[in-house]
CSV table of C-alpha atoms and ligand atoms in Angstrom, one decimal:
chain,number,residue,atom,x,y,z
A,1,UNK,CA,-32.4,-8.6,-15.0
A,2,UNK,CA,-28.8,-7.5,-15.0
A,3,UNK,CA,-26.2,-9.7,-16.7
A,4,UNK,CA,-23.8,-8.9,-13.9
A,5,UNK,CA,-23.2,-11.1,-10.9
A,6,UNK,CA,-24.7,-10.0,-7.6
A,7,UNK,CA,-21.3,-10.2,-5.9
A,8,UNK,CA,-20.2,-7.1,-7.9
A,9,UNK,CA,-22.6,-5.1,-5.8
A,10,UNK,CA,-20.2,-5.5,-2.9
A,11,UNK,CA,-17.3,-3.7,-4.4
A,12,UNK,CA,-16.3,-0.4,-6.1
A,13,UNK,CA,-13.7,0.5,-8.6
A,14,UNK,CA,-10.5,1.6,-6.9
A,15,UNK,CA,-10.9,5.3,-6.2
A,16,UNK,CA,-7.2,6.0,-6.5
A,17,UNK,CA,-7.2,4.5,-10.0
A,18,UNK,CA,-10.3,6.5,-10.8
A,19,UNK,CA,-8.7,9.8,-9.8
A,20,UNK,CA,-5.6,9.0,-11.9
A,21,UNK,CA,-7.7,8.2,-14.9
A,22,UNK,CA,-9.8,11.4,-14.4
A,23,UNK,CA,-6.5,13.4,-14.3
A,24,UNK,CA,-5.2,11.6,-17.4
A,25,UNK,CA,-8.4,12.4,-19.3
A,26,UNK,CA,-8.1,16.1,-18.5
A,27,UNK,CA,-4.4,16.1,-19.5
A,28,UNK,CA,-5.3,14.4,-22.8
A,29,UNK,CA,-7.9,17.1,-23.4
A,30,UNK,CA,-5.0,19.7,-23.0
A,31,UNK,CA,-5.8,20.7,-19.5
A,32,UNK,CA,-2.7,21.2,-17.4
A,33,UNK,CA,-3.7,19.0,-14.4
A,34,UNK,CA,-1.0,18.0,-12.0
A,35,UNK,CA,-1.7,14.4,-10.8
A,36,UNK,CA,-0.8,13.8,-7.2
A,37,UNK,CA,-3.2,10.9,-6.9
A,38,UNK,CA,-1.2,7.9,-8.2
A,39,UNK,CA,0.5,5.3,-6.0
A,40,UNK,CA,3.7,5.0,-7.9
A,41,UNK,CA,7.2,6.5,-8.2
A,42,UNK,CA,8.0,8.9,-11.0
A,43,UNK,CA,11.5,7.4,-11.5
A,44,UNK,CA,12.1,4.9,-14.2
A,45,UNK,CA,12.8,1.2,-13.5
A,46,UNK,CA,16.6,0.9,-12.8
A,47,UNK,CA,18.6,-0.1,-15.9
A,48,UNK,CA,20.1,-3.3,-14.5
A,49,UNK,CA,16.5,-4.6,-14.0
A,50,UNK,CA,15.4,-3.7,-17.5
A,51,UNK,CA,18.6,-5.3,-18.9
A,52,UNK,CA,17.7,-8.5,-17.0
A,53,UNK,CA,14.3,-8.5,-18.8
A,54,UNK,CA,16.0,-8.1,-22.2
A,55,UNK,CA,18.3,-11.0,-21.4
A,56,UNK,CA,15.4,-13.1,-20.3
A,57,UNK,CA,13.7,-12.5,-23.6
A,58,UNK,CA,16.8,-13.2,-25.6
A,59,UNK,CA,17.2,-16.5,-23.7
A,60,UNK,CA,13.6,-17.4,-24.6
A,61,UNK,CA,12.4,-17.2,-21.0
A,62,UNK,CA,9.1,-16.5,-22.6
A,63,UNK,CA,7.1,-19.6,-21.8
A,64,UNK,CA,4.9,-20.7,-18.9
A,65,UNK,CA,6.7,-21.0,-15.6
A,66,UNK,CA,5.8,-22.7,-12.3
A,67,UNK,CA,2.4,-21.4,-11.4
A,68,UNK,CA,3.5,-19.6,-8.2
A,69,UNK,CA,6.9,-18.4,-9.3
A,70,UNK,CA,10.2,-19.6,-10.8
A,71,UNK,CA,12.7,-21.4,-8.6
A,72,UNK,CA,15.1,-18.5,-9.2
A,73,UNK,CA,12.7,-15.9,-8.1
A,74,UNK,CA,11.6,-17.9,-5.0
A,75,UNK,CA,15.3,-18.2,-4.1
A,76,UNK,CA,15.8,-14.4,-4.5
A,77,UNK,CA,12.8,-13.8,-2.3
A,78,UNK,CA,14.1,-16.2,0.4
A,79,UNK,CA,17.4,-14.4,0.3
A,80,UNK,CA,15.7,-11.1,0.6
A,81,UNK,CA,13.7,-12.2,3.6
A,82,UNK,CA,16.9,-13.4,5.2
A,83,UNK,CA,19.0,-10.3,4.4
A,84,UNK,CA,16.4,-7.6,5.1
A,85,UNK,CA,14.2,-9.2,7.8
A,86,UNK,CA,16.2,-12.1,9.3
A,87,UNK,CA,13.3,-14.4,8.4
A,88,UNK,CA,13.9,-17.9,7.2
A,89,UNK,CA,11.6,-19.5,4.6
A,90,UNK,CA,11.5,-22.7,2.5
A,91,UNK,CA,10.3,-22.4,-1.2
A,92,UNK,CA,7.1,-24.1,-0.2
A,93,UNK,CA,6.3,-21.1,2.0
A,94,UNK,CA,6.7,-18.6,-0.8
A,95,UNK,CA,4.3,-17.5,-3.5
A,96,UNK,CA,4.7,-15.1,-6.4
A,97,UNK,CA,1.7,-13.3,-8.0
A,98,UNK,CA,0.8,-10.7,-10.6
A,99,UNK,CA,1.4,-7.8,-8.1
A,100,UNK,CA,1.0,-7.5,-4.4
A,101,UNK,CA,-2.7,-6.8,-4.9
A,102,UNK,CA,-3.1,-10.1,-6.6
A,103,UNK,CA,-1.3,-12.0,-3.9
A,104,UNK,CA,-3.3,-10.2,-1.3
A,105,UNK,CA,-6.5,-11.1,-3.2
A,106,UNK,CA,-5.5,-14.7,-3.4
A,107,UNK,CA,-4.5,-14.9,0.3
A,108,UNK,CA,-7.9,-13.5,1.4
A,109,UNK,CA,-9.9,-15.5,-1.1
A,110,UNK,CA,-8.1,-18.7,0.0
A,111,UNK,CA,-8.8,-18.2,3.7
A,112,UNK,CA,-11.9,-16.1,4.3
A,113,UNK,CA,-15.3,-17.8,4.7
A,114,UNK,CA,-18.7,-16.2,4.7
A,115,UNK,CA,-18.9,-13.9,7.7
A,116,UNK,CA,-15.3,-14.2,8.8
A,117,UNK,CA,-14.1,-10.9,10.2
A,118,UNK,CA,-11.0,-9.1,9.1
A,119,UNK,CA,-9.7,-6.3,11.3
A,120,UNK,CA,-8.6,-3.3,9.2
A,121,UNK,CA,-7.3,-0.1,11.0
A,122,UNK,CA,-8.3,3.2,9.4
A,123,UNK,CA,-7.0,4.9,7.4
A,124,UNK,CA,-6.6,1.8,5.2
A,125,UNK,CA,-5.4,1.1,1.7
A,126,UNK,CA,-8.5,1.2,-0.4
A,127,UNK,CA,-8.3,-2.4,-1.7
A,128,UNK,CA,-8.4,-4.2,1.7
A,129,UNK,CA,-12.1,-3.6,2.2
A,130,UNK,CA,-13.2,-4.6,-1.3
A,131,UNK,CA,-11.1,-7.7,-1.4
A,132,UNK,CA,-12.5,-8.9,1.9
A,133,UNK,CA,-16.0,-8.1,0.7
A,134,UNK,CA,-15.7,-10.0,-2.5
A,135,UNK,CA,-14.5,-13.0,-0.5
A,136,UNK,CA,-17.8,-12.7,1.6
A,137,UNK,CA,-15.8,-11.6,4.6
A,138,UNK,CA,-16.7,-8.8,7.0
A,139,UNK,CA,-14.3,-5.9,7.2
A,140,UNK,CA,-14.1,-4.7,10.8
A,141,UNK,CA,-12.8,-1.2,10.6
A,142,UNK,CA,-11.0,0.0,13.7
A,143,UNK,CA,-10.6,3.7,14.3
A,144,UNK,CA,-7.2,5.0,15.1
A,145,UNK,CA,-5.9,8.3,16.5
A,146,UNK,CA,-4.1,11.0,14.5
A,147,UNK,CA,-2.0,11.8,17.7
A,148,UNK,CA,-0.2,8.4,17.4
A,149,UNK,CA,0.1,8.5,13.6
A,150,UNK,CA,-3.1,6.5,13.0
A,151,UNK,CA,-1.6,3.3,14.3
A,152,UNK,CA,-3.5,0.3,15.7
A,153,UNK,CA,-3.0,0.0,19.5
A,154,UNK,CA,-3.0,-3.1,21.6
A,155,UNK,CA,-6.2,-1.9,23.4
A,156,UNK,CA,-8.2,-1.2,20.2
A,157,UNK,CA,-7.1,-4.5,18.7
A,158,UNK,CA,-8.1,-6.4,21.8
A,159,UNK,CA,-11.5,-4.7,21.7
A,160,UNK,CA,-12.0,-5.6,18.1
A,161,UNK,CA,-11.2,-9.3,18.2
A,162,UNK,CA,-14.2,-11.7,18.3
A,163,UNK,CA,-14.5,-15.4,17.8
A,164,UNK,CA,-15.1,-14.7,14.2
A,165,UNK,CA,-11.8,-12.8,13.6
A,166,UNK,CA,-9.8,-14.4,10.9
A,167,UNK,CA,-7.2,-11.8,10.1
A,168,UNK,CA,-5.7,-8.5,11.3
A,169,UNK,CA,-4.2,-6.5,8.5
A,170,UNK,CA,-1.2,-4.3,9.4
A,171,UNK,CA,0.5,-2.0,6.8
A,172,UNK,CA,3.7,-0.2,7.6
A,173,UNK,CA,4.8,2.2,6.3
A,174,UNK,CA,1.2,3.0,5.6
A,175,UNK,CA,-0.6,4.0,2.5
A,176,UNK,CA,-2.1,6.6,3.0
A,177,UNK,CA,-0.7,8.0,6.3
A,178,UNK,CA,3.0,7.1,5.8
A,179,UNK,CA,3.3,6.1,9.4
A,180,UNK,CA,5.5,3.2,10.3
A,181,UNK,CA,5.1,1.0,13.4
A,182,UNK,CA,8.0,1.0,15.9
A,183,UNK,CA,9.4,-2.2,17.5
A,184,UNK,CA,7.6,-1.3,20.8
A,185,UNK,CA,4.2,-0.7,19.1
A,186,UNK,CA,4.4,-4.1,17.3
A,187,UNK,CA,5.5,-5.7,20.5
A,188,UNK,CA,2.4,-4.7,22.3
A,189,UNK,CA,0.2,-5.8,19.3
A,190,UNK,CA,2.0,-9.1,19.2
A,191,UNK,CA,1.3,-9.6,23.0
A,192,UNK,CA,-2.4,-9.4,22.2
A,193,UNK,CA,-2.1,-11.8,19.2
A,194,UNK,CA,-0.3,-14.3,21.4
A,195,UNK,CA,-3.5,-14.5,23.6
A,196,UNK,CA,-5.6,-15.2,20.5
A,197,UNK,CA,-4.2,-18.3,18.8
A,198,UNK,CA,-6.9,-18.4,16.1
A,199,UNK,CA,-6.2,-15.0,14.7
A,200,UNK,CA,-3.9,-14.7,11.6
A,201,UNK,CA,-2.0,-11.6,10.8
A,202,UNK,CA,-1.3,-10.2,7.4
A,203,UNK,CA,1.6,-7.7,7.3
A,204,UNK,CA,1.6,-5.6,4.1
A,205,UNK,CA,5.3,-4.6,3.8
A,206,UNK,CA,5.1,-3.2,0.3
A,207,UNK,CA,6.6,0.2,1.4
A,208,UNK,CA,9.3,-1.5,3.6
A,209,UNK,CA,12.2,0.2,1.8
A,210,UNK,CA,10.7,3.6,1.6
A,211,UNK,CA,11.4,4.7,5.1
A,212,UNK,CA,13.2,7.9,6.1
A,213,UNK,CA,15.2,9.5,8.9
A,214,UNK,CA,17.3,6.4,9.6
A,215,UNK,CA,14.2,4.6,10.9
A,216,UNK,CA,14.5,0.9,11.1
A,217,UNK,CA,11.8,-1.3,9.5
A,218,UNK,CA,10.0,-3.9,11.6
A,219,UNK,CA,7.1,-6.2,10.8
A,220,UNK,CA,5.2,-8.2,13.4
A,221,UNK,CA,7.2,-11.4,12.7
A,222,UNK,CA,10.5,-9.8,13.1
A,223,UNK,CA,9.3,-8.8,16.6
A,224,UNK,CA,7.5,-12.0,17.5
A,225,UNK,CA,8.8,-15.2,15.7
A,226,UNK,CA,6.2,-17.3,17.6
A,227,UNK,CA,3.6,-15.9,15.2
A,228,UNK,CA,5.2,-17.5,12.2
A,229,UNK,CA,2.6,-20.2,11.7
A,230,UNK,CA,-0.1,-17.6,11.4
A,231,UNK,CA,1.5,-14.7,9.7
A,232,UNK,CA,1.4,-13.9,6.0
A,233,UNK,CA,4.0,-11.4,4.8
A,234,UNK,CA,3.0,-9.5,1.7
A,235,UNK,CA,5.6,-7.7,-0.3
A,236,UNK,CA,6.5,-6.9,-3.9
A,237,UNK,CA,8.9,-5.1,-6.3
A,238,UNK,CA,6.4,-2.4,-7.4
A,239,UNK,CA,7.3,0.4,-5.0
A,240,UNK,CA,10.9,-0.3,-3.9
A,241,UNK,CA,12.2,-0.6,-7.5
A,242,UNK,CA,9.7,1.5,-9.4
A,243,UNK,CA,8.2,-1.6,-11.1
A,244,UNK,CA,4.4,-1.0,-10.8
A,245,UNK,CA,3.8,-2.0,-14.4
A,246,UNK,CA,5.7,-5.2,-14.2
A,247,UNK,CA,3.2,-6.7,-11.9
A,248,UNK,CA,5.2,-8.9,-9.5
A,249,UNK,CA,4.2,-9.3,-5.9
A,250,UNK,CA,5.0,-12.0,-3.4
A,251,UNK,CA,4.0,-13.5,-0.1
A,252,UNK,CA,5.4,-15.7,2.6
A,253,UNK,CA,3.3,-17.7,4.9
A,254,UNK,CA,2.1,-21.1,6.2
A,255,UNK,CA,2.4,-23.9,3.6
A,256,UNK,CA,-1.4,-24.6,3.5
A,257,UNK,CA,-2.2,-21.0,2.6
A,258,UNK,CA,0.6,-20.9,0.0
A,259,UNK,CA,-0.6,-24.2,-1.6
A,260,UNK,CA,-4.2,-22.8,-1.7
A,261,UNK,CA,-3.0,-19.6,-3.4
A,262,UNK,CA,-1.2,-21.7,-6.0
A,263,UNK,CA,-4.4,-23.6,-6.7
A,264,UNK,CA,-6.4,-20.4,-7.2
A,265,UNK,CA,-3.7,-19.0,-9.4
A,266,UNK,CA,-3.6,-22.2,-11.4
A,267,UNK,CA,-7.3,-21.8,-12.3
A,268,UNK,CA,-7.1,-18.0,-12.9
A,269,UNK,CA,-4.0,-16.2,-14.1
A,270,UNK,CA,-1.5,-19.1,-14.2
A,271,UNK,CA,2.1,-17.9,-13.6
A,272,UNK,CA,3.0,-14.2,-13.4
A,273,UNK,CA,4.8,-12.9,-16.5
A,274,UNK,CA,8.0,-14.8,-17.0
A,275,UNK,CA,10.0,-11.8,-18.1
A,276,UNK,CA,8.9,-9.7,-15.1
A,277,UNK,CA,9.9,-12.6,-12.9
A,278,UNK,CA,13.4,-12.6,-14.4
A,279,UNK,CA,13.6,-8.8,-13.9
A,280,UNK,CA,12.5,-9.2,-10.3
A,281,UNK,CA,15.3,-11.7,-9.6
A,282,UNK,CA,17.7,-8.9,-10.6
A,283,UNK,CA,15.8,-6.3,-8.5
A,284,UNK,CA,16.1,-8.5,-5.4
A,285,UNK,CA,19.6,-9.9,-6.0
A,286,UNK,CA,21.3,-7.0,-7.8
A,287,UNK,CA,22.6,-3.7,-6.4
A,288,UNK,CA,20.2,-2.0,-4.1
A,289,UNK,CA,21.5,1.6,-4.4
A,290,UNK,CA,18.4,2.8,-6.4
A,291,UNK,CA,16.4,2.5,-3.1
A,292,UNK,CA,18.9,4.8,-1.2
A,293,UNK,CA,19.3,7.4,-4.0
A,294,UNK,CA,15.5,7.6,-4.6
A,295,UNK,CA,14.7,7.9,-0.9
A,296,UNK,CA,17.1,10.9,-0.8
A,297,UNK,CA,15.0,12.6,-3.4
A,298,UNK,CA,11.7,11.6,-1.8
A,299,UNK,CA,12.6,12.8,1.6
A,300,UNK,CA,13.4,16.3,0.3
A,301,UNK,CA,10.0,16.3,-1.5
A,302,UNK,CA,8.3,15.1,1.7
A,303,UNK,CA,9.9,18.0,3.7
A,304,UNK,CA,8.9,20.5,1.0
A,305,UNK,CA,5.3,19.5,0.8
A,306,UNK,CA,4.8,19.2,4.6
A,307,UNK,CA,6.2,22.7,5.1
A,308,UNK,CA,4.1,24.1,2.3
A,309,UNK,CA,0.9,22.4,3.5
A,310,UNK,CA,1.4,23.5,7.1
A,311,UNK,CA,1.8,27.1,6.0
A,312,UNK,CA,-1.8,27.0,4.7
A,313,UNK,CA,-4.5,28.3,7.1
A,314,UNK,CA,-6.9,25.4,7.8
A,315,UNK,CA,-4.5,22.5,6.8
A,316,UNK,CA,-2.5,20.4,9.3
A,317,UNK,CA,0.0,17.9,8.0
A,318,UNK,CA,2.0,15.4,10.1
A,319,UNK,CA,5.5,14.3,8.9
A,320,UNK,CA,5.2,10.8,7.6
A,321,UNK,CA,7.9,8.2,8.4
A,322,UNK,CA,7.8,6.5,5.0
A,323,UNK,CA,6.0,5.7,1.8
A,324,UNK,CA,5.4,8.7,-0.6
A,325,UNK,CA,2.2,10.2,0.6
A,326,UNK,CA,1.1,12.9,3.0
A,327,UNK,CA,-2.3,12.7,4.6
A,328,UNK,CA,-3.2,16.2,5.8
A,329,UNK,CA,-6.3,17.1,7.7
A,330,UNK,CA,-8.4,19.7,6.0
A,331,UNK,CA,-11.1,19.7,8.7
A,332,UNK,CA,-10.8,23.4,9.2
A,333,UNK,CA,-11.7,24.1,5.6
A,334,UNK,CA,-15.0,22.1,5.7
A,335,UNK,CA,-18.0,24.5,5.7
A,336,UNK,CA,-16.1,27.1,3.7
A,337,UNK,CA,-17.2,28.4,0.3
A,338,UNK,CA,-15.3,28.8,-3.0
A,339,UNK,CA,-15.2,32.1,-4.8
A,340,UNK,CA,-17.9,30.7,-7.1
A,341,UNK,CA,-20.1,30.0,-4.1
A,342,UNK,CA,-19.6,26.2,-4.0
A,343,UNK,CA,-19.8,24.9,-0.4
A,344,UNK,CA,-17.1,22.5,0.7
A,345,UNK,CA,-19.1,20.0,2.7
A,346,UNK,CA,-16.6,17.2,2.9
A,347,UNK,CA,-13.2,16.0,1.6
A,348,UNK,CA,-14.6,14.8,-1.7
A,349,UNK,CA,-15.9,18.3,-2.4
A,350,UNK,CA,-12.5,19.6,-1.5
A,351,UNK,CA,-10.7,17.2,-3.8
A,352,UNK,CA,-13.2,18.1,-6.6
A,353,UNK,CA,-12.5,21.8,-6.0
A,354,UNK,CA,-8.8,21.2,-6.3
A,355,UNK,CA,-9.2,19.2,-9.5
A,356,UNK,CA,-11.6,21.7,-11.1
A,357,UNK,CA,-10.2,25.1,-9.9
A,358,UNK,CA,-6.6,24.4,-9.0
A,359,UNK,CA,-6.0,21.7,-11.5
A,360,UNK,CA,-4.4,19.4,-8.9
A,361,UNK,CA,-5.6,15.8,-8.5
A,362,UNK,CA,-5.5,14.4,-4.9
A,363,UNK,CA,-7.5,11.5,-3.4
A,364,UNK,CA,-10.2,12.3,-0.8
A,365,UNK,CA,-9.6,10.7,2.6
A,366,UNK,CA,-13.0,9.0,2.5
A,367,UNK,CA,-11.5,6.5,0.0
A,368,UNK,CA,-9.2,5.4,2.9
A,369,UNK,CA,-12.0,5.4,5.5
A,370,UNK,CA,-11.4,8.9,6.8
A,371,UNK,CA,-13.4,12.1,6.3
A,372,UNK,CA,-11.7,15.4,6.6
A,373,UNK,CA,-8.4,14.3,5.0
A,374,UNK,CA,-6.9,14.1,1.6
A,375,UNK,CA,-4.0,11.9,0.3
A,376,UNK,CA,-1.3,13.6,-1.7
A,377,UNK,CA,1.4,11.6,-3.4
A,378,UNK,CA,4.7,13.5,-3.6
A,379,UNK,CA,6.3,11.0,-6.0
A,380,UNK,CA,6.4,13.5,-8.8
A,381,UNK,CA,9.0,15.9,-10.1
A,382,UNK,CA,10.2,18.7,-7.9
A,383,UNK,CA,8.9,21.3,-10.3
A,384,UNK,CA,5.4,19.8,-10.6
A,385,UNK,CA,5.3,19.4,-6.8
A,386,UNK,CA,6.3,23.0,-6.2
A,387,UNK,CA,3.7,24.2,-8.7
A,388,UNK,CA,1.0,22.0,-7.2
A,389,UNK,CA,1.7,23.2,-3.7
A,390,UNK,CA,1.4,26.8,-4.9
A,391,UNK,CA,-1.9,26.0,-6.6
A,392,UNK,CA,-3.2,24.2,-3.5
A,393,UNK,CA,-2.2,27.2,-1.3
A,394,UNK,CA,-3.8,29.7,-3.6
A,395,UNK,CA,-7.0,27.7,-3.9
A,396,UNK,CA,-7.2,27.3,-0.1
A,397,UNK,CA,-6.7,31.0,0.4
A,398,UNK,CA,-9.6,31.7,-1.9
A,399,UNK,CA,-12.0,29.8,0.4
A,400,UNK,CA,-14.2,31.9,2.7
B,501,PLP,N1,-0.3,-2.6,-0.5
B,501,PLP,C1,-0.4,-1.3,-0.5
B,501,PLP,C2,-0.5,-0.7,0.8
B,501,PLP,C3,-0.4,-0.5,-1.7
B,501,PLP,O1,-0.4,0.8,-1.6
B,501,PLP,C4,-0.2,-1.2,-2.9
B,501,PLP,C5,-0.3,-0.4,-4.2
B,501,PLP,O2,-0.7,0.7,-4.3
B,501,PLP,C6,-0.1,-2.6,-2.9
B,501,PLP,C7,-0.2,-3.3,-1.7
B,501,PLP,C8,0.0,-3.4,-4.2
B,501,PLP,O3,0.9,-3.0,-5.1
B,501,PLP,P1,1.2,-3.9,-6.4
B,501,PLP,O4,-0.1,-4.6,-6.7
B,501,PLP,O5,1.5,-2.9,-7.4
B,501,PLP,O6,2.3,-4.8,-6.0
């Protein structure tokens, strides 16, 4: 009999973290792999944020804090929601966790009963499915269409809702597609939700600030304030301020959910790192120019990689609105053979081929619920990205 709990059988290790560690292993062995699998910016954390952490340490802010976040960080989060989203919250409607993933986990764990359904549009961020499964919920995966940027439509949402639906998860800009919902798209989704008063909506806004071409960010609550008593807004400092390692995420939502999350946290992690919380206060309250200057760099990389991928026979890549991923279709390469006679039967074969032969790490689309696609992160240096795109082009041209 295994020592491991049977619930572990429901989940898998995060495939994106696996790819990154696979690439890191090869790099450590002296192999010149270019990793385009990771979900984090290449830039350092801005100096003002790091200084705030030093000061917090000097002031001995090194002890336990309130379980679900310091008063100062909750206030900074409330101000952020007011400033960026015109949303008003009370501290009792805010929770801070050890990363957005942790806050998402707690929100789902606190609310999902055995068999409750959670609607998740494809392609989805890998963790949604596993987190719902570990909470004994049932992920209801809804197919979307490449022609509208893989976004959930009012019709497909309506068709997916049952009397067991607990949550709908929306993620904009999306990991992996980079698509962002427009006001009108969210308006029509909100109209469906207004007809289903028992359905809650979780909007994952972690890429809110990484949006290009002067597009304006909306989440469902900004579009329909009547949904406030059943919307959970998930956000964090990881992506906007290049703070993935600091592990601070936060959520805003109905008081009963916030209280339940705090209870779970009090019996698991306790408070998020006190120093990271102090740094996050500075991230949210301090100068915001890092976001703008980093987006200027990212958008150039986006345009470069999209152009390069679309020049490859058999690859089709849409221009993403935001985040730092492209999600090209490689459908026309499926069924081809490598020079060594290996058959590319699916996107995993393709990703393995790129890793082994082109020394480029990308994530197969199947990790996000989509065959025939790969996710490529362009949050890496211009030189590495250029070299990687040349290697990908050359590897694809070798396929017959
Ligand atoms: N949501 C999405 C869509 C993400 O891609 C990620 C990270 O990759 C997160 C949430 C969680 O980020 P973190 O736990 O670093 O705050």
